[in-house]
Coordinates of C-alpha atoms in Angstrom, one line a residue:
X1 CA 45.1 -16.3 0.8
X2 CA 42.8 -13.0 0.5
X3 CA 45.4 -11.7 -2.2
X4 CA 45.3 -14.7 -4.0
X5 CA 42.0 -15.2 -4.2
X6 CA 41.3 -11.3 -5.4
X7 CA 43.2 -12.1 -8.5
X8 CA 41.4 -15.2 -9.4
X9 CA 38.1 -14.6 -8.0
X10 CA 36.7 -14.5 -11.8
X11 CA 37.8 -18.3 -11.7
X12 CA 36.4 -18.4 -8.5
X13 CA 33.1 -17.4 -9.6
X14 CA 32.7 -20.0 -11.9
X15 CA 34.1 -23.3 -9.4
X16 CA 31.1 -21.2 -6.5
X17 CA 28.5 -21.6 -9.3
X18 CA 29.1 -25.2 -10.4
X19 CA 28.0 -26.3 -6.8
X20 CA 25.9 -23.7 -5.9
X21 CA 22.0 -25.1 -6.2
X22 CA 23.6 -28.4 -4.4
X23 CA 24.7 -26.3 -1.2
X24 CA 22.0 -26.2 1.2
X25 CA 22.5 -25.3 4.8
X26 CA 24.4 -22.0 4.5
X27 CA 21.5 -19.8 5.9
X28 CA 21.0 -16.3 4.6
X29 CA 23.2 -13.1 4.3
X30 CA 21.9 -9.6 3.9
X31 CA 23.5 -6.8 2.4
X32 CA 22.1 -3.9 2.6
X33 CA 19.4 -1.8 0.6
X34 CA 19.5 -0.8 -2.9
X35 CA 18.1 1.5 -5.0
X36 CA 16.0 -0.4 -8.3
X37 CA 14.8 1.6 -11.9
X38 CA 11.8 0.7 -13.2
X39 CA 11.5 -3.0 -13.5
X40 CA 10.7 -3.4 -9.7
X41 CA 10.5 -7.4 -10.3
X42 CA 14.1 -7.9 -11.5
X43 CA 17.5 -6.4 -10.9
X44 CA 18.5 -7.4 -14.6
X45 CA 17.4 -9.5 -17.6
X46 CA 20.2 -11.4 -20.1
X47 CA 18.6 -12.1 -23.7
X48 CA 14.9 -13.6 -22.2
X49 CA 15.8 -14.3 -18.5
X50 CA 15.0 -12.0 -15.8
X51 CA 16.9 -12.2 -12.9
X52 CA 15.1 -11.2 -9.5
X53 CA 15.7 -9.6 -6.5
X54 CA 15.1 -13.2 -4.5
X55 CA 17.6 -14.9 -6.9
X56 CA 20.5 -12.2 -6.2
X57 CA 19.8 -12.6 -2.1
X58 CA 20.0 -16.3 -2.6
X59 CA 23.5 -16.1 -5.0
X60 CA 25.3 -14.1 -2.6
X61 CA 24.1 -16.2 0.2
X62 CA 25.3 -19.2 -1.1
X63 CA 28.6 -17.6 -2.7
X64 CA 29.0 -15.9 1.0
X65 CA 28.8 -19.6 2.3
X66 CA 31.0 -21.2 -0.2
X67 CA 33.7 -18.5 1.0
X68 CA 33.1 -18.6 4.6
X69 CA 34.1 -22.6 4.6
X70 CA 36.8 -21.6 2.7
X71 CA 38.2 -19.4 5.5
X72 CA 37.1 -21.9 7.7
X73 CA 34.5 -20.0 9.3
X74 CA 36.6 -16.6 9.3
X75 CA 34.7 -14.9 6.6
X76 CA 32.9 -11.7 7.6
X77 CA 31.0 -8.7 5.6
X78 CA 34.2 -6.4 5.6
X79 CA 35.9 -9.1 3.7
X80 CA 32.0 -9.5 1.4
X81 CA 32.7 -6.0 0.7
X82 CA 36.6 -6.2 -0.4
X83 CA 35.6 -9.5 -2.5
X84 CA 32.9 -7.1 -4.7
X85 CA 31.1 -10.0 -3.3
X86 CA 27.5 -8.9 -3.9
X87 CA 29.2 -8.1 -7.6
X88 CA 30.2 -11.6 -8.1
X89 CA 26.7 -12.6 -6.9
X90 CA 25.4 -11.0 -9.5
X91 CA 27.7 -12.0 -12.4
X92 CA 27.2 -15.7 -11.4
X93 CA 23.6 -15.5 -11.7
X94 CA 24.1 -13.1 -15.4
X95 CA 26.3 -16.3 -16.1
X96 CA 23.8 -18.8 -15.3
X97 CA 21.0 -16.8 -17.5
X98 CA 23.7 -16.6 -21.1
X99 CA 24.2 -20.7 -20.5
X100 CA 19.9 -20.8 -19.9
X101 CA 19.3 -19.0 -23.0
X102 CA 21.4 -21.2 -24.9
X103 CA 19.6 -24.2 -23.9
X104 CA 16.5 -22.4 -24.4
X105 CA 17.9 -22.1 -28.2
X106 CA 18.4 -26.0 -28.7
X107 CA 15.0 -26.8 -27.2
X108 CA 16.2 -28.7 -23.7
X109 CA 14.0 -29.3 -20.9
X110 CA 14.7 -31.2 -17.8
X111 CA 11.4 -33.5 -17.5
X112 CA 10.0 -34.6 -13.7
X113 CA 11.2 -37.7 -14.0
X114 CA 14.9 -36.5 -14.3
X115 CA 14.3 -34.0 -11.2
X116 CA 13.4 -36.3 -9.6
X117 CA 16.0 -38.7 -9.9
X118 CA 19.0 -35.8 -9.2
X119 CA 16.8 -34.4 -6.4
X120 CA 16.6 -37.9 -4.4
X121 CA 20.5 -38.2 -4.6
X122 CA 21.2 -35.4 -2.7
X123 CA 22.5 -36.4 0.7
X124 CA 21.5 -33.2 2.6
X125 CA 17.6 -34.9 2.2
X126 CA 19.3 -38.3 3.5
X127 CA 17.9 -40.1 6.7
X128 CA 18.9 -43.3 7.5
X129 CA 21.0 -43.7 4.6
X130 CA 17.9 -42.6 1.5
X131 CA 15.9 -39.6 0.7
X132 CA 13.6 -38.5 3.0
X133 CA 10.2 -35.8 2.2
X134 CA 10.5 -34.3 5.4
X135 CA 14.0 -34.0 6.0
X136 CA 14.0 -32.6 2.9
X137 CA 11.0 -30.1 4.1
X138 CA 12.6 -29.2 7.2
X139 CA 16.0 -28.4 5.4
X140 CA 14.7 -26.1 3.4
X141 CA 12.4 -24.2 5.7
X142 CA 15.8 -23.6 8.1
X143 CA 17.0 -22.4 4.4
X144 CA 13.9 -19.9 4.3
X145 CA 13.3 -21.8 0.7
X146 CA 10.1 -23.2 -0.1
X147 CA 10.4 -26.4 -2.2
X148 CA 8.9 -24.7 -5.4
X149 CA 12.2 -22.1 -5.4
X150 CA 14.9 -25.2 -4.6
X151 CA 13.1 -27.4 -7.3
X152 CA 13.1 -24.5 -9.5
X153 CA 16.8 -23.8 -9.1
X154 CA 17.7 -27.2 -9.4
X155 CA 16.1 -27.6 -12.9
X156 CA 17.9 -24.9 -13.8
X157 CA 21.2 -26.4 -12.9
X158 CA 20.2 -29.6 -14.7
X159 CA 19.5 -28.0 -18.0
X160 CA 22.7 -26.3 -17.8
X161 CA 24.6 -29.7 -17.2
X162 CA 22.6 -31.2 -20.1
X163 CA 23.4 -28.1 -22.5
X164 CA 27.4 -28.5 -21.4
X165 CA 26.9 -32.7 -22.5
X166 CA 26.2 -31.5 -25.9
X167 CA 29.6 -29.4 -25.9
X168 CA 32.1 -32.2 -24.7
X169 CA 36.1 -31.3 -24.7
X170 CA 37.8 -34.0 -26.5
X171 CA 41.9 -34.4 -25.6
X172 CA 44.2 -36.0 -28.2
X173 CA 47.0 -38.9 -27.2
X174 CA 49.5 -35.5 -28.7
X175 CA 48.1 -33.1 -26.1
X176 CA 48.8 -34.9 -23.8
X177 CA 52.7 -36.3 -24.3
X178 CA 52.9 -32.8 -25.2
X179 CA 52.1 -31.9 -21.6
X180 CA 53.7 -35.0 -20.1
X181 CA 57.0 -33.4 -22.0
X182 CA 56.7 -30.2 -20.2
X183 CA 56.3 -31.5 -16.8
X184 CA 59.2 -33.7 -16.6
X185 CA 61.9 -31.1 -17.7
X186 CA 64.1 -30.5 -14.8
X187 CA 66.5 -28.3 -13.8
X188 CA 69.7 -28.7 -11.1
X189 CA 70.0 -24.9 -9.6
X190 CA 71.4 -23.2 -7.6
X191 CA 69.6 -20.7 -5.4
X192 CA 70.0 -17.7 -3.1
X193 CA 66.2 -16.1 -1.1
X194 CA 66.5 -12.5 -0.9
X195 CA 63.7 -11.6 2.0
X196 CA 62.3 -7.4 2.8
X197 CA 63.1 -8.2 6.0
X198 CA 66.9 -8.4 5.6
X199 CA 66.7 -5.1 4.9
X200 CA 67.3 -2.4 7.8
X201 CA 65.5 1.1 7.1
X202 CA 66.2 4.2 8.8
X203 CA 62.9 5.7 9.8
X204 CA 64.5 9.1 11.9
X205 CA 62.7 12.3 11.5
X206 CA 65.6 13.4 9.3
X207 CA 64.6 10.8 6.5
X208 CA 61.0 10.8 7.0
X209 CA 60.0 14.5 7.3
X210 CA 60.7 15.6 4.3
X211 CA 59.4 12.0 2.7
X212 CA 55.9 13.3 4.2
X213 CA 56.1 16.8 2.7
X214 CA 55.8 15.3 -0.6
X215 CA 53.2 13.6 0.3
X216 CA 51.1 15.2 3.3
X217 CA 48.1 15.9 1.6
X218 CA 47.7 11.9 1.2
X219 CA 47.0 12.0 5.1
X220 CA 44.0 13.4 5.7
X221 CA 42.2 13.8 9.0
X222 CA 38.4 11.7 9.1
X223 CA 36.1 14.0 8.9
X224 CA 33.7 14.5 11.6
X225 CA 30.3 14.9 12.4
X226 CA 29.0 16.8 16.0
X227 CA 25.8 15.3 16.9
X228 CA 22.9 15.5 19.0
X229 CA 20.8 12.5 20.0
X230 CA 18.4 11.2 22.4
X231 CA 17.8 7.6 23.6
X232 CA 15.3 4.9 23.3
X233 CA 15.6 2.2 25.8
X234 CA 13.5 -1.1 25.2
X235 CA 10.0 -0.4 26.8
X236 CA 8.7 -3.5 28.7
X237 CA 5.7 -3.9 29.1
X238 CA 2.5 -6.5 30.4
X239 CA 0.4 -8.3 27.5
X240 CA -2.9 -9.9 27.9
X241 CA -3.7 -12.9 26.4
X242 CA -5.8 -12.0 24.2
X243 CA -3.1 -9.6 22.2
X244 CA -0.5 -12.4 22.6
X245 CA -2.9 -14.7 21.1
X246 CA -3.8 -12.1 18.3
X247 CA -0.6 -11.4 17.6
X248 CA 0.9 -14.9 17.6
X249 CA -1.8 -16.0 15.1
X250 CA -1.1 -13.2 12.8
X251 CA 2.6 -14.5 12.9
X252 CA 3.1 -18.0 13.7
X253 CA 6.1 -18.3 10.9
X254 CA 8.0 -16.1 13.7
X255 CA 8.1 -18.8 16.2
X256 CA 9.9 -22.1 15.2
X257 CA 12.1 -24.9 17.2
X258 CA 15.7 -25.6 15.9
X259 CA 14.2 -28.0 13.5
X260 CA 11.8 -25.5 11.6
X261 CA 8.3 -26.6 13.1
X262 CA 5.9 -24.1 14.6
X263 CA 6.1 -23.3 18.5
X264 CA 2.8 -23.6 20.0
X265 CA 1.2 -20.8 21.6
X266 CA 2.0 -21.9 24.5
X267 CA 5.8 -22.1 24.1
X268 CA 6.2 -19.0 21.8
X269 CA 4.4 -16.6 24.8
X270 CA 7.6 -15.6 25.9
X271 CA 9.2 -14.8 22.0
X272 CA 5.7 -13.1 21.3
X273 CA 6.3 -11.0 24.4
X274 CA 9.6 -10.1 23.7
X275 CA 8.7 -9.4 19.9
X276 CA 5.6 -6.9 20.8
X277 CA 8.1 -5.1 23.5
X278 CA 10.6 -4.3 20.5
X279 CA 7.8 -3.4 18.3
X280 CA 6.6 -1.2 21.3
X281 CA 10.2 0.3 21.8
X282 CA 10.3 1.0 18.0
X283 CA 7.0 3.0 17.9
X284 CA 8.3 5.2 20.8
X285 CA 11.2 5.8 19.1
X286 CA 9.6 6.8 16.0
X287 CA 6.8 9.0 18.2
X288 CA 9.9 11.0 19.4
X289 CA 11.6 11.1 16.8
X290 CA 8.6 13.1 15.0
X291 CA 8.3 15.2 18.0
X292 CA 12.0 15.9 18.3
X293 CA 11.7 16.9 14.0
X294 CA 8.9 19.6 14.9
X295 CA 10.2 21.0 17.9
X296 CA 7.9 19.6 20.2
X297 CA 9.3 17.7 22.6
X298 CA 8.7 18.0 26.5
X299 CA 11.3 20.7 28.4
X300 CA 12.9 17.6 30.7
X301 CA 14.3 15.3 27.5
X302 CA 18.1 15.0 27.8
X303 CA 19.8 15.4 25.1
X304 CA 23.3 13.9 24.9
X305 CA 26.0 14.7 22.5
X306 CA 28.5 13.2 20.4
X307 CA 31.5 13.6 17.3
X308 CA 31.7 10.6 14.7
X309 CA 34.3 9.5 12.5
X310 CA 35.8 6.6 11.0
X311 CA 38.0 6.6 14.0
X312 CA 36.0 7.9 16.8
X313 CA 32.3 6.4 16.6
X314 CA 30.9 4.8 19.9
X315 CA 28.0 3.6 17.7
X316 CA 28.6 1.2 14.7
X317 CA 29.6 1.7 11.1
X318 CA 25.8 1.8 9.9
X319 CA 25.3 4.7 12.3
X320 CA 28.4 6.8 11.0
X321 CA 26.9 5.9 7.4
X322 CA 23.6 7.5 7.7
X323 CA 25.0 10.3 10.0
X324 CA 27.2 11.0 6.7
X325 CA 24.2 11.4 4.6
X326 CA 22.7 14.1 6.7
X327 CA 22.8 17.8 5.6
X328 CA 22.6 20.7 8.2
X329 CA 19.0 21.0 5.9
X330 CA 17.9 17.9 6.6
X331 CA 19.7 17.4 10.0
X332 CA 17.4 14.6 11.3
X333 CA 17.6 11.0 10.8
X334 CA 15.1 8.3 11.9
X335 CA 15.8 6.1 15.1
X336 CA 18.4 3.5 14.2
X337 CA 18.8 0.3 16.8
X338 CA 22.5 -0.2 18.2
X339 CA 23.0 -2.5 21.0
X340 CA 19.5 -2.9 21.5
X341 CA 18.8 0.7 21.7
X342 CA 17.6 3.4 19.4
X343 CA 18.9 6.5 18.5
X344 CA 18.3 9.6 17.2
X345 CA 20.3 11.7 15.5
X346 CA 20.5 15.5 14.7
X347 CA 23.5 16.5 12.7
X348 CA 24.6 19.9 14.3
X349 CA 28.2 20.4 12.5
X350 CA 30.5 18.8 9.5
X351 CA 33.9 19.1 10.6
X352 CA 35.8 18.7 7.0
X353 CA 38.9 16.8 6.5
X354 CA 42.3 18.4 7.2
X355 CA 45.8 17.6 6.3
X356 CA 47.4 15.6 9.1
X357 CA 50.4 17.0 11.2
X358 CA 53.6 15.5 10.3
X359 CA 52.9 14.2 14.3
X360 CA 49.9 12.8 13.5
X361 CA 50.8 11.3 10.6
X362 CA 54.1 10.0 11.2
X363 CA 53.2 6.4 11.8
X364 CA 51.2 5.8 8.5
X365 CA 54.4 7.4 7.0
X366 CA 56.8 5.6 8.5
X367 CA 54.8 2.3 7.2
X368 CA 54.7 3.6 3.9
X369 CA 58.6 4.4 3.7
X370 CA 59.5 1.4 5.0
X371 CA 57.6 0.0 2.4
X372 CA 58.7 1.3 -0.4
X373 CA 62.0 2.0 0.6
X374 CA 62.7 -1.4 1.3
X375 CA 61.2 -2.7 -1.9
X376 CA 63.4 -0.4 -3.7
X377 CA 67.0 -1.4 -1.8
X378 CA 66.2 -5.1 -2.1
X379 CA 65.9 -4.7 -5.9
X380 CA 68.9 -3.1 -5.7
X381 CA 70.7 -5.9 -3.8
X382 CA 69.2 -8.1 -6.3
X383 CA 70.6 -6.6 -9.7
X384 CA 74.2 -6.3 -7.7
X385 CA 74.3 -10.0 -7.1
X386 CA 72.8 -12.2 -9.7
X387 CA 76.1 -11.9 -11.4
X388 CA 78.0 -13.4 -8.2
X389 CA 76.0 -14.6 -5.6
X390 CA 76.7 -18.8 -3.8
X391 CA 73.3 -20.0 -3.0
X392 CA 71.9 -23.8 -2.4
X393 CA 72.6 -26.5 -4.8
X394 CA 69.3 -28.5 -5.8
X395 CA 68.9 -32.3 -7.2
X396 CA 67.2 -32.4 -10.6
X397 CA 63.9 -30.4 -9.6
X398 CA 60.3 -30.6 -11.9
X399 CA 57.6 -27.7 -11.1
X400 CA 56.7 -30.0 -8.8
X401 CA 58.9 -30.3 -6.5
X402 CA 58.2 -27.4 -4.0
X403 CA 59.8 -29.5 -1.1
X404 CA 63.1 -28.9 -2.7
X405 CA 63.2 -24.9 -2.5
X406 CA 64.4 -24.3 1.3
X407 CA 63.5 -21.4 3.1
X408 CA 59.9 -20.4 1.5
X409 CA 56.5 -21.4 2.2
X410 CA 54.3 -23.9 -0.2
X411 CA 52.7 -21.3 -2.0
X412 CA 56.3 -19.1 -2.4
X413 CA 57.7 -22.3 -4.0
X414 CA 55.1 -23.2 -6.0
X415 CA 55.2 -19.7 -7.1
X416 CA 58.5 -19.9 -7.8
X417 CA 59.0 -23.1 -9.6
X418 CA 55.9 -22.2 -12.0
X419 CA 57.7 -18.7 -13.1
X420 CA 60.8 -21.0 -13.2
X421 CA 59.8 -22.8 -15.9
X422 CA 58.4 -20.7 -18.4
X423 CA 61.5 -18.3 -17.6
X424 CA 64.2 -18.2 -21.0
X425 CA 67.5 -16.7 -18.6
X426 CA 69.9 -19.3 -16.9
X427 CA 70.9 -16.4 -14.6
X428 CA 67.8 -14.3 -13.2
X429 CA 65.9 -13.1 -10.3
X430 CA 62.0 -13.9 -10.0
X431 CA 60.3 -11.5 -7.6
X432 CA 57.7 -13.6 -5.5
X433 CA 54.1 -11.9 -4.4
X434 CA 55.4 -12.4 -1.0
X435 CA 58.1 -9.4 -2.3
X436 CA 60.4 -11.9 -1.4
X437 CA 63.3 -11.9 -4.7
X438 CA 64.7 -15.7 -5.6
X439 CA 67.9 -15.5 -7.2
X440 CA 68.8 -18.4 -9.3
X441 CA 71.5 -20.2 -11.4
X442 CA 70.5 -23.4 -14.0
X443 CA 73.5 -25.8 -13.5
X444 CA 71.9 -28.2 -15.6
X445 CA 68.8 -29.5 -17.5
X446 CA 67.6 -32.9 -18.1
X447 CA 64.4 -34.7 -19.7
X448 CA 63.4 -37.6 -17.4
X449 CA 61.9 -41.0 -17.8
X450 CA 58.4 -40.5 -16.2
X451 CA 54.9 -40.7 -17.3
X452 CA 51.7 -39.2 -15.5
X453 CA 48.7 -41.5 -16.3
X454 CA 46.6 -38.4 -15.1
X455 CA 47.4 -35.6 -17.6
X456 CA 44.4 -36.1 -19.9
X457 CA 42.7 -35.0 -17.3
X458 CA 44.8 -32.3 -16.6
X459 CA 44.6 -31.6 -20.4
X460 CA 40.4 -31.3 -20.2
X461 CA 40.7 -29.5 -17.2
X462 CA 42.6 -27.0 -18.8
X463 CA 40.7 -27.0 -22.7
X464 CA 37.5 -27.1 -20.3
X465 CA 38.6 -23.4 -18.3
X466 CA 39.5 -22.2 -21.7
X467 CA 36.1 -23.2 -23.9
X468 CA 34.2 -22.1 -20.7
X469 CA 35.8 -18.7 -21.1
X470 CA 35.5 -18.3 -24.4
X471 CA 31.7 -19.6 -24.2
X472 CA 30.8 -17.0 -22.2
X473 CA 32.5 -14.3 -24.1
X474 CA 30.7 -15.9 -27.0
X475 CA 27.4 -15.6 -25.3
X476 CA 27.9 -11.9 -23.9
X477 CA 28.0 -11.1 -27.6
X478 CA 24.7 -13.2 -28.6
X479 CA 22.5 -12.1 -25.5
X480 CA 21.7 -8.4 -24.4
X481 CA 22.7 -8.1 -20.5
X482 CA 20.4 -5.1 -18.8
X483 CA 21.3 -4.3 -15.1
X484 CA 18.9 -2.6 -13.2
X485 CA 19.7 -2.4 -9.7
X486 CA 22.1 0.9 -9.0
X487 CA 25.1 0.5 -6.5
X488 CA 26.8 -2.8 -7.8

């Protein structure tokens, strides 16, 4: 599914971003800091919309959602990160701004009244079966979102809608026999699954050692970082109530219930405790670690040491990032917090990355041979059979019909059966994204009798993808796109 959705994630952008502003619940996702140029206020600006830091957090929260309940709850930053997820983000929103300055160009406006309207349909706001003002309050303050941002966004969204009325996709009675046509050709085959696992690889030292002298400098060792550090436990200490009251009124928004309200004093002494303790741990940290800079800390600290790399870190992988952005000039990095903890780090030796013994390296070769080598041989089995290979016999079969094709999964089939028929050989092979290879035979072709009453839908939603494409394309060319935040 990951692959899959890697290809098409262009596509995906644009489904995300059609139901974005009406997905509320989702909570917020981080990622990280960036550098920004001189407009401090945005991150970029299409034709005369800026595009602000807030509004990229909020598109890659809500994109992050939208794929999360996609993996059923299995979505995590590593997989953000292979996505080019905070990318995305930010070409949803650039998006969002060419279709805004459109609309801006034929004079819409979304008035109260029609906010309104679209904003007391939404059933997130719902209690007891209608809108409700402080359901709708308490949503959005789990949401961190005031009412003024969600009201904005939603505007937004409406204008769009009412700029894309104005550009309806119209589908011909032609289209769509034409398509009815093409779905009902069918095909009798015959059928023969060639699979990489049939294959048998040898993988002895003979075969693979000199594989890996071609390629040993692809295996590198991590590289690795000695390190000196000292430790920051929490500090713990007693309060009185005159500081937990200060503090508690200087930061009330801190201290909510699981429906968004304000704790009283009373029931938030225990957070407020708890918060000045890690403020307190913090402040120590950052005491020693200024101490610990200038060479001034007290003969009994213990200094512990350590050697990070991607595969030997008993920290985290924010810890082995900054580490990496030391110098033996600047050895000395601020506390960071891991586990509840803070450390500090002085970077006493860069261990560069070597070549890997053929020992050491074996296992990722092996993988790799197997890989290839096994791609390679079942290619060749393919090309020596098509001419002659017995397979399974299928009844007359439409790209539909994925239950038909024993022996591969829904999506293999559905693979299949789509490069099927577009395919102009009665005799092929068709090599699946599973690296399984089909081989096939056409016995026969037929035309049948059916009729879909659903294609002109099919039809829009097809001449829809395409104008929306080209739209854009259009309005890239129109409206100047400036990017100002570095790293995406």
């Amino acid at each position: 599914m990951i692959t899959w959705m890697q290809r098409h994630k262009k596509w995906l952008i644009i489904t995300i971003w059609i139901s974005t502003i009406a997905f509320v619940g989702a909570g917020f996702v981080g990622w990280g800091q960036y550098s920004y140029g001189d407009k401090a206020g945005a991150v970029a600006k299409v034709g005369s919309v800026e595009i602000t830091q807030g509004d990229l957090q909020k598109s890659y929260s809500r994109m992050y959602a939208k794929y999360n309940q996609m993996f059923q709850g299995n979505f995590d930053e590593e997989q953000a990160k292979q996505f080019g997820l905070q990318q995305q983000a930010l070409e949803q929103l650039v998006q969002q701004a060419l279709l805004l300055n459109l609309a801006t160009s034929y004079d819409l406006e979304v008035s109260d009244k029609e906010l309104i309207a679209s904003l007391t349909k939404q059933e997130y706001f719902f209690k007891d079966g209608v809108f409700d003002k402080e359901s709708y309050k308490i949503v959005l303050s789990q949401n961190r979102m005031s009412t003024k941002e969600y009201e904005a966004d939603l505007r937004k969204d409406l204008l769009i809608q009412k700029m894309l009325q104005l550009l309806p996709i119209e589908v011909s009675e032609n289209e769509a026999d034409i398509l009815n046509t093409l779905m009902n050709i069918s095909d009798k085959i015959n059928y023969k699954i060639l699979s990489p696992n049939d294959i048998e690889i040898d993988t002895s030292d003979a075969v693979l050692k000199p594989f890996w002298e071609n390629i040993k400098n692809n295996f590198m060792s991590d590289v690795r970082y000695d390190v000196e550090y000292l430790t920051q436990k929490k500090v713990t200490q007693t309060y009185d109530n005159l500081k937990i009251s200060n503090y508690y009124n200087d930061n009330k928004t801190h201290f909510k219930d699981s429906e968004g309200k304000i704790l009283s004093l009373e029931s938030a002494k225990v957070s407020v405790e708890e918060e000045l303790n890690a403020k307190a741990t913090k402040d120590k940290a950052l005491r020693t670690y200024i101490a610990y800079k200038k060479g001034k800390l007290n003969d009994d600290v213990a200094f512990n040491s350590a050697t990070i790399s991607q595969t030997q870190n008993d920290f985290d992988a924010p810890t082995l990032q900054k580490v990496s952005k030391l110098s033996l000039t600047s050895p000395f990095m601020k506390p960071i917090l891991v586990n509840d903890k803070y450390y500090t780090f002085q970077l006493i030796k860069v261990n560069a990355s070597q070549p890997k013994s053929y020992e050491d390296a074996k296992a990722d070769v092996s993988i790799i041979y197997t890989a290839q080598t096994r791609k390679t041989k079942l290619q060749e089995l393919a090309n020596s059979s098509i001419a002659t290979f017995s397979g399974t016999n299928t009844p007359f079969i439409t790209s539909r019909d994925t239950n038909e094709i024993k022996g591969l999964t829904q999506t293999e089939a559905t693979e299949f059966l789509q490069k099927l028929f577009v395919s102009d050989k009665k005799r092929a092979y068709i090599v699946l994204n599973s690296e399984k290879i089909v081989l096939y035979y056409i016995l026969e072709q037929k035309l049948l009798d059916k009729s879909n009453n659903d294609l002109a839908s099919s039809v829009k939603k097809l001449k829809s993808g395409m104008f929306n494409k080209a739209l854009i394309k259009t309005l890239e060319n129109k409206y100047q796109t400036e990017i100002f935040i570095q790293g995406l």
